[in-house]
């Protein structure tokens, strides 16, 4: 007898396509963004999210409108997964007035509080208390919104990790802390910065429901986040998720990442989250190769259009800057 | 008008603003059931419930950061830090997060965050519980710095702070909580950036804030015995600073003495002095005097603690030096 597919648990084509589109969009944004950086069009720092796409993609797909996120210094992926307009993102990288922060913030500070994005952060670990604060604000306002903070293995060694997660725990906040454990804090291997590299256990120590997941499997991340959000909305939050992943390159664009062993990099590249999102879509929805190609071309075109938009946007004038400064 | 204590004035401000907006809430150590070490939040738990008046663990960085995050997300938190010294644990959240968010988002993000804390010397609580650290916050663009000296200002400024969309460092003084003063009945709001003349005069301008105001007023009384009419100006908010009021007074008296409890080096008084010399140099008949704390951590010994910060006699002496200074042209003769 043939096994019947379990329809209720099978992801819909719509969801699978959304996850692939998001992961692929992040991949294109980062790959093409690095090219813009190399051309000297993007200044400052650029911390690529390449290799970690599965986490932002899976997490954000499980959230709903009205929820909040707080990001890291490696924030483009979260921003895109949260539905940001990539035209305004590219414009911000190019320091243009049409950027999310009018060119005042740049790569590490893209935020959109009107959509519940509390922003990327130049201080490692700082998003955790800010996210807990948003969760507290929502609880006080009587909202069932969930706030997710993305932090890192580096951020988990910061004192506010424990301080604010503990506050979320004693107040049962709708808060999900996602640790993107990519194995490196800048160039320091996780084995050199902590004795127990299973970071989810830190949540267990203070009574927080905690899980570990393969961060390169966007569907697994999605499913776990969906459960965590439901736990929070049932008043049983917070939840900690440690998502294991790996960077595909150094800490930032100008870091060749020579300290990253090639075999380990190869291991993770063989488990590329974008490929896995594509494979899941193909295998579970029956989409044909032509449709996949069309989606990829569409996203590539969207990025190119964003670059044109950004390039044709103007920079703030010094006079406008002085007007803003006068308010300080 | 009623005569009430500084701490009661602060409580009235919190109470009225919590009643006015359900977005206002308070977190801090021992502020709920216990009502805070200085009894400012007493009774608010019973009135507004444990949702809006919350005790926290002793974790200042986390607590300040959570306040900042709540503000970014649209609530109006008041984070009470028992001693300003402990706010040092949360400096990243204050300096790198709260102060920067508005600019970093191109003006679209705002941070209606109030940190209430207290500083200053008194009572021998030694080096880690006696600092006057306003200059640290004064130095950081994006923060408002408020230092009320009397109950009416404490109430009016705190109410105003709770309606601001920018982070406010609301710095009280441990010695002022039980001082009394007249506070208007009903709605009483004091805008930021408006200095108050605590005593009018024409001979010398004495600029002071927080707990240096009562001491400077005593010095002015002392000077009055010799027929000297000192004008005492209280900026009330250091950021924004009402420099027009200061310059106007200096133009009238031609002399300026700035009094601060904080250590002299890198202090707010030095910055006010630089503003006066730059913008009112030709009004001056004497060098600007700064009366400030010694450049040391505060000692435990009560006599030495007293010797570390300006006293009435120090202020009187500075005013007299200023009054007796000969104009440069005459001195050369």
XYZ file of C-alpha atoms in Angstrom:
661
model
C 0.000 0.000 0.000
C 1.298 3.392 -0.909
C 1.990 5.782 1.935
C -0.425 8.680 1.938
C 1.244 12.087 2.029
C 0.403 13.878 5.281
C -1.188 16.946 3.747
C -1.703 18.862 6.964
C 2.018 18.896 7.782
C 3.297 19.311 4.263
C 4.396 22.838 3.468
C 2.360 24.600 0.844
C 3.814 25.540 -2.513
C 3.231 29.162 -1.532
C 5.357 28.803 1.593
C 8.084 26.859 -0.159
C 8.262 29.445 -2.913
C 8.319 32.293 -0.414
C 11.219 30.683 1.435
C 13.172 30.087 -1.750
C 12.515 33.576 -3.044
C 13.672 35.145 0.208
C 16.815 33.028 0.507
C 17.676 33.667 -3.119
C 17.015 37.394 -2.800
C 19.419 37.604 0.129
C 22.008 35.650 -1.880
C 21.700 38.040 -4.810
C 21.721 41.124 -2.606
C 24.904 40.046 -0.864
C 26.693 38.728 -3.944
C 25.887 41.791 -6.032
C 26.335 44.133 -3.066
C 29.911 42.897 -2.657
C 30.504 43.757 -6.313
C 29.200 47.275 -5.708
C 31.511 47.504 -2.709
C 34.483 46.399 -4.819
C 33.574 49.074 -7.344
C 33.848 51.650 -4.577
C 30.144 52.500 -4.677
C 29.465 51.191 -1.190
C 31.503 52.704 1.623
C 32.132 51.717 5.215
C 31.665 48.153 6.334
C 29.767 45.384 4.596
C 29.246 42.182 6.577
C 27.864 39.561 4.177
C 25.187 37.129 5.291
C 26.283 34.593 2.667
C 25.801 31.072 3.956
C 23.421 32.081 6.730
C 20.370 32.827 4.570
C 18.420 29.875 5.940
C 18.022 31.443 9.353
C 16.567 34.868 8.548
C 14.456 33.250 5.851
C 13.012 30.496 8.027
C 12.446 32.682 11.058
C 10.765 35.594 9.297
C 8.512 33.332 7.238
C 7.053 32.052 10.510
C 6.198 35.505 11.861
C 3.287 37.745 11.045
C 2.558 41.372 10.372
C 2.787 43.387 13.578
C 5.642 41.298 14.976
C 9.072 42.823 15.586
C 12.644 41.906 14.803
C 16.005 43.223 16.002
C 19.059 42.398 13.960
C 22.835 42.154 14.165
C 25.742 43.916 12.454
C 25.302 41.306 9.702
C 21.819 42.570 9.103
C 20.958 42.689 5.400
C 19.490 39.189 5.414
C 17.124 39.892 8.287
C 16.019 43.118 6.682
C 15.259 41.411 3.364
C 13.529 38.456 4.998
C 11.410 40.930 6.927
C 10.158 42.288 3.639
C 12.257 45.408 3.246
C 12.267 47.267 -0.054
C 15.657 46.390 -1.513
C 15.651 49.619 -3.517
C 15.756 51.571 -0.267
C 18.346 49.164 1.124
C 20.705 49.632 -1.805
C 20.060 53.381 -1.650
C 21.130 53.344 2.005
C 24.339 51.512 1.131
C 24.973 54.158 -1.512
C 24.351 56.934 1.071
C 21.315 58.263 -0.721
C 18.384 60.297 0.549
C 15.979 57.600 -0.606
C 17.673 55.048 1.651
C 15.998 53.695 4.756
C 18.010 56.089 6.926
C 18.626 58.804 4.311
C 22.269 57.807 4.286
C 22.703 58.581 7.976
C 22.825 54.959 9.048
C 24.388 52.740 6.417
C 24.744 48.976 6.321
C 24.923 48.447 10.068
C 21.977 50.657 11.019
C 19.177 49.891 8.592
C 15.945 49.991 10.570
C 12.287 50.480 9.779
C 10.373 50.995 12.958
C 7.141 51.570 11.017
C 7.331 47.880 10.061
C 8.642 46.633 13.392
C 12.264 46.342 12.333
C 14.238 47.701 15.292
C 17.337 47.722 13.190
C 20.739 46.296 12.606
C 23.349 47.139 15.216
C 26.999 48.028 15.172
C 27.491 46.813 18.739
C 27.624 43.028 18.936
C 24.957 41.683 21.281
C 23.134 44.997 21.725
C 20.020 43.863 19.885
C 19.098 41.402 22.621
C 18.013 43.899 25.295
C 16.431 46.111 22.645
C 14.343 43.197 21.407
C 13.320 42.261 24.942
C 12.315 45.894 25.391
C 10.088 45.764 22.334
C 8.539 42.564 23.680
C 7.933 44.313 26.993
C 6.347 47.296 25.246
C 4.028 44.939 23.395
C 3.060 43.110 26.558
C 2.260 46.414 28.265
C 0.198 47.510 25.288
C -1.716 44.224 25.441
C -0.491 43.097 22.032
C 0.283 39.466 21.256
C 3.060 40.484 18.866
C 6.204 38.416 19.041
C 9.657 39.989 18.941
C 12.614 38.096 17.559
C 16.161 39.200 18.206
C 18.822 37.712 16.006
C 22.090 37.533 17.847
C 25.317 35.658 17.284
C 27.692 33.294 19.028
C 29.794 36.406 19.676
C 26.784 38.289 21.031
C 25.946 35.433 23.375
C 29.082 36.153 25.383
C 27.958 39.681 26.124
C 26.560 40.325 29.606
C 23.279 41.711 28.327
C 22.536 38.309 26.735
C 21.875 36.846 30.167
C 20.557 40.030 31.754
C 17.874 40.716 29.216
C 16.915 37.115 28.427
C 16.412 36.669 32.150
C 14.090 39.689 32.194
C 12.145 38.188 29.278
C 11.886 34.958 31.259
C 10.655 36.404 34.551
C 8.097 38.489 32.672
C 7.012 35.718 30.243
C 7.552 37.969 27.271
C 6.706 37.102 23.678
C 10.348 37.002 22.808
C 12.378 34.627 20.666
C 16.134 34.866 20.805
C 17.774 33.357 17.756
C 21.492 32.725 18.106
C 23.088 32.441 14.699
C 26.006 30.284 15.638
C 28.325 30.611 12.652
C 31.360 29.507 14.601
C 33.259 32.779 14.530
C 33.204 36.016 16.452
C 35.051 38.122 13.878
C 37.985 35.692 13.551
C 37.855 33.983 16.933
C 36.682 30.396 16.733
C 33.821 29.544 19.044
C 35.953 26.857 20.700
C 38.248 29.631 21.874
C 35.487 31.786 23.305
C 33.398 29.268 25.215
C 33.889 25.848 26.749
C 30.474 24.471 25.797
C 29.751 25.352 22.188
C 26.109 24.252 22.407
C 24.837 27.715 23.109
C 21.164 26.793 23.510
C 22.051 25.348 26.925
C 22.533 28.859 28.229
C 18.799 29.387 27.995
C 18.073 26.152 29.870
C 20.166 27.436 32.766
C 17.709 30.256 33.388
C 14.512 28.343 32.734
C 13.993 29.336 29.110
C 12.655 26.794 26.612
C 15.623 26.267 24.315
C 16.276 24.421 21.087
C 19.005 23.741 18.601
C 18.368 23.585 14.877
C 20.284 23.220 11.632
C 20.405 26.829 10.516
C 21.158 25.784 6.963
C 17.788 24.078 6.712
C 15.317 26.920 6.197
C 12.261 24.684 6.546
C 13.463 23.301 9.866
C 14.100 26.827 11.078
C 10.657 27.840 9.884
C 8.925 24.983 11.705
C 10.759 25.581 14.953
C 10.094 29.304 14.862
C 6.424 28.724 14.159
C 6.227 26.558 17.277
C 8.204 29.065 19.300
C 5.907 31.901 18.231
C 2.882 29.838 19.221
C 4.476 29.110 22.592
C 5.024 32.839 23.094
C 1.517 33.807 22.046
C 0.201 31.249 24.518
C 1.948 33.271 27.237
C 4.722 30.722 27.708
C 7.619 32.681 26.245
C 10.407 33.404 25.809
C 12.064 30.764 23.606
C 15.716 30.454 22.657
C 16.757 28.955 19.320
C 20.347 28.195 18.493
C 20.737 27.863 14.730
C 24.000 26.279 13.647
C 25.443 27.707 10.465
C 28.642 28.902 8.839
C 29.815 31.993 7.030
C 30.837 31.564 3.405
C 33.528 34.201 3.777
C 35.404 36.338 6.255
C 33.931 38.692 8.827
C 33.489 41.482 6.315
C 34.191 42.142 2.690
C 37.833 42.971 3.275
C 38.503 39.941 5.463
C 39.621 37.007 3.288
C 38.827 34.617 6.133
C 42.063 32.681 5.868
C 41.508 31.367 9.374
C 38.497 29.342 8.129
C 39.561 25.731 7.346
C 38.752 24.803 3.760
C 37.294 21.409 4.574
C 34.860 22.897 7.020
C 33.836 25.572 4.534
C 33.349 22.880 1.900
C 31.198 20.876 4.321
C 28.858 23.791 4.816
C 28.851 24.855 1.181
C 27.639 21.355 0.376
C 24.739 22.160 2.688
C 24.061 25.577 1.186
C 20.789 26.957 2.558
C 19.791 28.541 -0.746
C 20.267 25.233 -2.563
C 18.256 23.507 0.144
C 15.449 26.023 -0.192
C 15.459 25.456 -3.959
C 15.574 21.662 -3.572
C 12.696 21.722 -1.101
C 10.629 23.788 -3.489
C 11.402 21.503 -6.399
C 10.909 18.240 -4.528
C 7.844 19.152 -2.506
C 5.887 21.308 -4.900
C 6.688 19.811 -8.293
C 7.667 23.186 -9.706
C 9.501 22.875 -13.024
C 13.001 24.044 -13.772
C 11.759 26.798 -16.052
C 9.754 28.388 -13.273
C 12.781 28.331 -10.987
C 14.875 30.047 -13.640
C 12.159 32.645 -14.079
C 12.049 33.362 -10.347
C 15.813 33.751 -10.222
C 15.827 36.065 -13.213
C 13.030 38.122 -11.693
C 14.960 38.596 -8.440
C 18.155 39.426 -10.297
C 16.203 42.007 -12.279
C 14.717 43.413 -9.084
C 18.189 43.938 -7.704
C 19.409 45.617 -10.871
C 16.405 47.893 -10.781
C 17.253 48.695 -7.150
C 20.787 49.643 -8.132
C 19.472 51.961 -10.866
C 17.060 53.508 -8.378
C 19.830 54.041 -5.832
C 22.283 55.427 -8.342
C 19.755 57.921 -9.641
C 18.763 59.036 -6.126
C 20.336 62.123 -4.654
C 22.445 62.528 -1.547
C 21.318 64.734 1.314
C 22.628 68.267 1.085
C 24.712 69.802 3.827
C 21.963 72.406 4.229
C 19.438 69.640 4.958
C 21.935 68.129 7.367
C 22.242 71.429 9.217
C 18.465 71.643 9.499
C 18.451 68.221 11.123
C 21.355 69.085 13.411
C 19.548 72.178 14.652
C 17.103 69.872 16.422
C 19.853 68.402 18.571
C 0.501 76.268 45.679
C 1.439 73.663 48.232
C 4.707 73.027 49.954
C 5.789 69.468 49.227
C 8.974 67.466 49.163
C 11.099 66.945 46.040
C 10.391 63.211 46.142
C 6.655 63.813 46.402
C 6.836 66.188 43.448
C 8.544 63.495 41.394
C 5.912 60.972 42.421
C 3.136 63.363 41.411
C 4.722 63.751 38.005
C 4.950 59.978 37.498
C 1.437 59.444 38.797
C -0.121 62.117 36.605
C 1.706 60.989 33.480
C 0.899 57.319 34.113
C -2.746 58.271 34.471
C -2.530 60.334 31.297
C -0.894 57.691 29.099
C -0.981 53.931 29.414
C 2.317 53.850 27.475
C 4.200 55.145 30.536
C 5.651 52.440 32.766
C 8.438 52.113 35.317
C 11.095 49.482 35.862
C 13.880 49.462 38.439
C 15.334 47.771 41.469
C 12.984 47.747 44.453
C 10.711 50.371 42.948
C 7.461 48.399 43.049
C 6.421 47.107 46.452
C 9.202 48.881 48.296
C 8.577 52.168 46.500
C 12.236 52.794 45.790
C 15.062 53.613 48.161
C 14.031 57.254 48.188
C 10.296 56.551 48.206
C 9.643 58.247 44.907
C 7.531 55.429 43.459
C 5.650 54.551 46.633
C 1.999 53.733 45.982
C 2.302 53.503 42.205
C 2.251 49.691 42.191
C -1.097 49.667 43.977
C -2.465 52.216 41.556
C -1.112 50.976 38.231
C -0.450 47.314 38.889
C 2.502 44.995 38.380
C 2.330 45.348 34.599
C 3.420 48.965 34.661
C 5.473 49.129 37.861
C 8.064 46.367 37.768
C 10.955 45.359 39.946
C 14.016 44.112 38.110
C 16.980 41.973 39.027
C 20.231 43.850 39.625
C 21.219 44.021 35.980
C 21.576 47.628 34.891
C 22.818 47.069 31.359
C 19.941 44.728 30.597
C 17.376 46.920 32.288
C 18.474 50.115 30.558
C 18.642 48.294 27.232
C 15.174 46.872 27.702
C 13.935 50.373 28.445
C 15.561 51.716 25.314
C 14.087 48.893 23.224
C 10.634 49.510 24.643
C 10.981 53.200 23.785
C 12.047 52.442 20.228
C 9.023 50.159 19.931
C 6.706 52.973 20.993
C 6.235 52.785 24.763
C 7.328 55.428 27.279
C 9.526 53.699 29.822
C 11.011 55.207 32.937
C 14.033 53.237 34.068
C 15.038 54.056 37.623
C 18.702 53.490 38.372
C 19.288 53.642 42.093
C 22.630 55.461 41.889
C 24.074 57.204 38.862
C 27.254 55.204 39.463
C 25.330 52.069 38.416
C 24.283 53.675 35.152
C 27.876 53.116 34.056
C 26.963 49.458 33.540
C 24.461 50.503 30.914
C 26.549 53.032 29.030
C 26.431 51.114 25.745
C 22.677 51.237 25.808
C 22.635 54.940 26.650
C 25.483 56.174 24.479
C 25.526 53.799 21.510
C 21.860 52.898 21.326
C 19.504 55.489 22.823
C 21.496 58.550 21.824
C 22.202 57.387 18.296
C 18.984 55.798 17.101
C 17.255 58.928 15.889
C 20.124 60.058 13.683
C 21.023 56.566 12.504
C 17.484 56.120 11.207
C 17.537 59.442 9.409
C 15.091 60.901 11.919
C 12.379 58.298 11.460
C 13.098 56.454 14.707
C 12.582 58.105 18.087
C 13.483 57.033 21.617
C 11.071 58.376 24.251
C 13.162 56.969 27.087
C 13.607 58.482 30.540
C 16.329 57.310 32.882
C 15.776 58.594 36.413
C 18.704 58.388 38.747
C 20.434 60.360 41.457
C 23.949 61.487 42.092
C 26.037 63.797 44.206
C 27.714 63.667 47.560
C 26.317 63.569 51.042
C 26.176 61.259 54.003
C 29.462 59.456 53.497
C 28.394 56.895 50.937
C 31.903 56.944 49.492
C 33.432 56.894 46.027
C 31.076 54.519 44.210
C 27.835 56.126 45.419
C 28.674 59.842 45.323
C 29.538 60.842 41.811
C 28.231 63.773 39.815
C 28.460 62.409 36.290
C 26.337 64.827 34.285
C 29.301 65.748 32.073
C 29.405 62.196 30.669
C 25.866 62.509 29.342
C 26.249 66.207 28.492
C 29.057 65.208 26.153
C 26.964 62.764 24.133
C 24.881 64.277 21.325
C 21.348 62.924 21.314
C 20.751 62.935 25.067
C 18.837 65.523 27.073
C 20.249 66.190 30.544
C 17.936 67.439 33.280
C 18.990 68.416 36.819
C 16.172 69.821 38.933
C 17.035 71.665 42.140
C 13.601 72.328 43.662
C 10.337 70.356 43.914
C 8.449 72.513 41.402
C 11.130 71.964 38.759
C 11.354 68.269 39.622
C 7.676 67.846 38.912
C 7.399 70.100 35.904
C 10.516 68.832 34.194
C 9.705 65.161 34.768
C 6.262 65.635 33.278
C 7.823 67.336 30.290
C 10.441 64.567 30.017
C 7.710 61.954 29.799
C 6.238 63.691 26.771
C 9.571 63.946 24.948
C 10.518 61.707 22.060
C 14.243 61.802 22.833
C 16.185 60.033 25.576
C 16.302 62.038 28.782
C 18.845 61.592 31.563
C 16.864 62.834 34.546
C 19.446 63.397 37.266
C 18.167 63.930 40.775
C 20.220 64.553 43.903
C 20.246 62.316 46.943
C 20.287 65.325 49.261
C 17.299 67.011 47.693
C 14.657 64.277 48.057
C 13.504 65.504 51.440
C 13.809 69.222 50.753
C 10.552 71.126 50.470
C 9.300 73.775 48.118
C 6.188 75.334 46.692
C 4.639 73.459 43.793
C 1.696 74.856 41.823
C -1.608 73.017 42.067
C -2.933 71.255 38.999
C -1.101 70.738 35.761
C 2.452 72.025 36.091
C 4.929 71.569 33.286
C 8.395 73.053 32.902
C 9.775 73.074 29.381
C 13.368 72.094 28.698
C 15.875 74.789 27.806
C 14.457 77.515 30.010
C 16.704 78.652 32.829
C 15.167 79.957 36.027
C 16.399 82.935 37.994
C 16.315 81.554 41.497
C 17.341 84.938 42.903
C 17.554 88.206 40.971
C 20.548 90.479 41.408
C 22.760 92.935 39.570
C 26.306 92.583 40.867
C 27.445 89.092 39.948
C 25.896 86.106 38.133
C 26.103 82.800 39.972
C 25.255 79.831 37.736
C 24.535 76.545 39.489
C 22.299 73.461 39.285
C 20.970 70.589 41.333
C 22.169 70.552 44.946
C 24.505 73.473 44.310
C 21.443 75.738 44.054
C 20.552 75.746 47.774
C 24.232 76.196 48.595
C 24.623 79.013 46.090
C 21.505 80.718 47.449
C 23.054 80.579 50.942
C 26.184 82.147 49.472
C 24.032 84.868 47.899
C 22.449 85.518 51.294
C 25.915 85.842 52.756
C 26.972 88.261 50.017
C 23.791 90.284 50.583
C 24.982 91.026 54.108
C 27.768 93.063 52.489
C 25.327 94.718 50.136
C 26.228 92.548 47.163
C 23.274 91.491 45.065
C 24.095 88.205 43.371
C 21.857 86.827 40.644
C 21.464 83.047 40.896
C 20.637 81.279 37.656
C 19.598 77.639 37.465
C 19.694 76.277 33.887
C 17.557 73.331 35.108
C 18.356 71.476 31.913
C 22.014 71.282 30.876
C 20.943 69.904 27.492
C 19.313 71.894 26.053
C 21.136 74.781 27.724
C 19.477 78.175 27.926
C 22.558 80.134 27.009
C 20.558 83.268 26.190
C 19.441 83.552 29.823
C 23.022 83.104 30.991
C 24.409 85.660 28.535
C 21.664 88.134 29.420
C 22.496 87.900 33.094
C 26.219 88.259 32.451
C 25.512 91.320 30.306
C 23.743 92.802 33.318
C 26.218 91.885 36.071
C 29.446 91.691 34.008
C 30.637 88.867 36.228
C 30.130 85.107 36.137
C 30.763 82.423 38.721
C 29.858 78.854 37.760
C 29.315 76.348 40.535
C 29.266 72.592 40.006
C 29.491 69.699 42.420
C 31.155 67.529 39.775
C 34.907 67.392 39.445
C 36.323 70.356 37.607
C 38.204 68.568 34.824
C 36.135 68.181 31.661
C 33.074 69.477 33.393
C 29.937 71.275 32.262
C 31.099 74.465 34.019
C 34.112 74.612 31.727
C 31.859 74.422 28.713
C 29.539 77.139 30.022
C 32.620 79.277 30.710
C 33.760 78.777 27.122
C 30.347 79.863 25.833
C 30.440 83.023 27.974
C 33.947 83.971 26.934
C 33.134 83.368 23.291
C 29.804 85.141 23.184
C 29.990 87.690 26.001
C 33.693 88.445 26.356
C 33.229 92.198 26.137
C 30.570 92.122 28.838
C 33.011 90.690 31.342
C 34.725 92.862 33.928
C 36.480 89.936 35.569
C 37.721 86.461 34.691
C 35.030 83.790 34.823
C 35.291 81.837 38.073
C 34.592 78.116 38.291
C 33.894 76.591 41.682
C 33.952 72.832 41.292
C 34.717 69.529 42.935
C 38.309 68.420 43.299
C 39.626 66.095 40.608
C 39.395 63.057 42.862
C 37.020 60.219 43.699
C 34.907 61.158 46.738
C 36.404 60.018 50.075
C 34.328 58.273 52.747
C 35.517 60.493 55.621
C 32.807 63.129 56.106
C 35.150 66.073 56.556
C 37.142 65.075 53.518
C 33.968 64.518 51.525
C 32.954 68.061 52.402
C 36.364 69.340 51.359
C 35.965 67.616 47.992
C 32.997 69.621 46.741
C 32.099 73.337 46.752
C 30.817 74.756 50.026
C 29.097 78.052 50.707
C 32.330 79.801 51.648
C 34.013 78.685 48.415
C 31.206 80.247 46.400
C 31.304 83.486 48.422
C 35.068 83.705 47.991
C 34.816 83.187 44.224
C 32.127 85.864 43.951
C 34.287 88.290 45.932
C 37.331 87.554 43.776
C 35.213 88.263 40.745
C 33.905 91.520 42.229
C 37.313 92.698 43.358
C 39.089 91.847 40.140
C 40.447 94.907 38.492
C 39.681 95.430 34.816
C 42.747 94.594 32.752
C 43.357 98.176 31.660
C 43.415 99.388 35.267
C 45.550 96.497 36.465
C 48.229 97.444 33.955
C 48.511 100.987 35.312
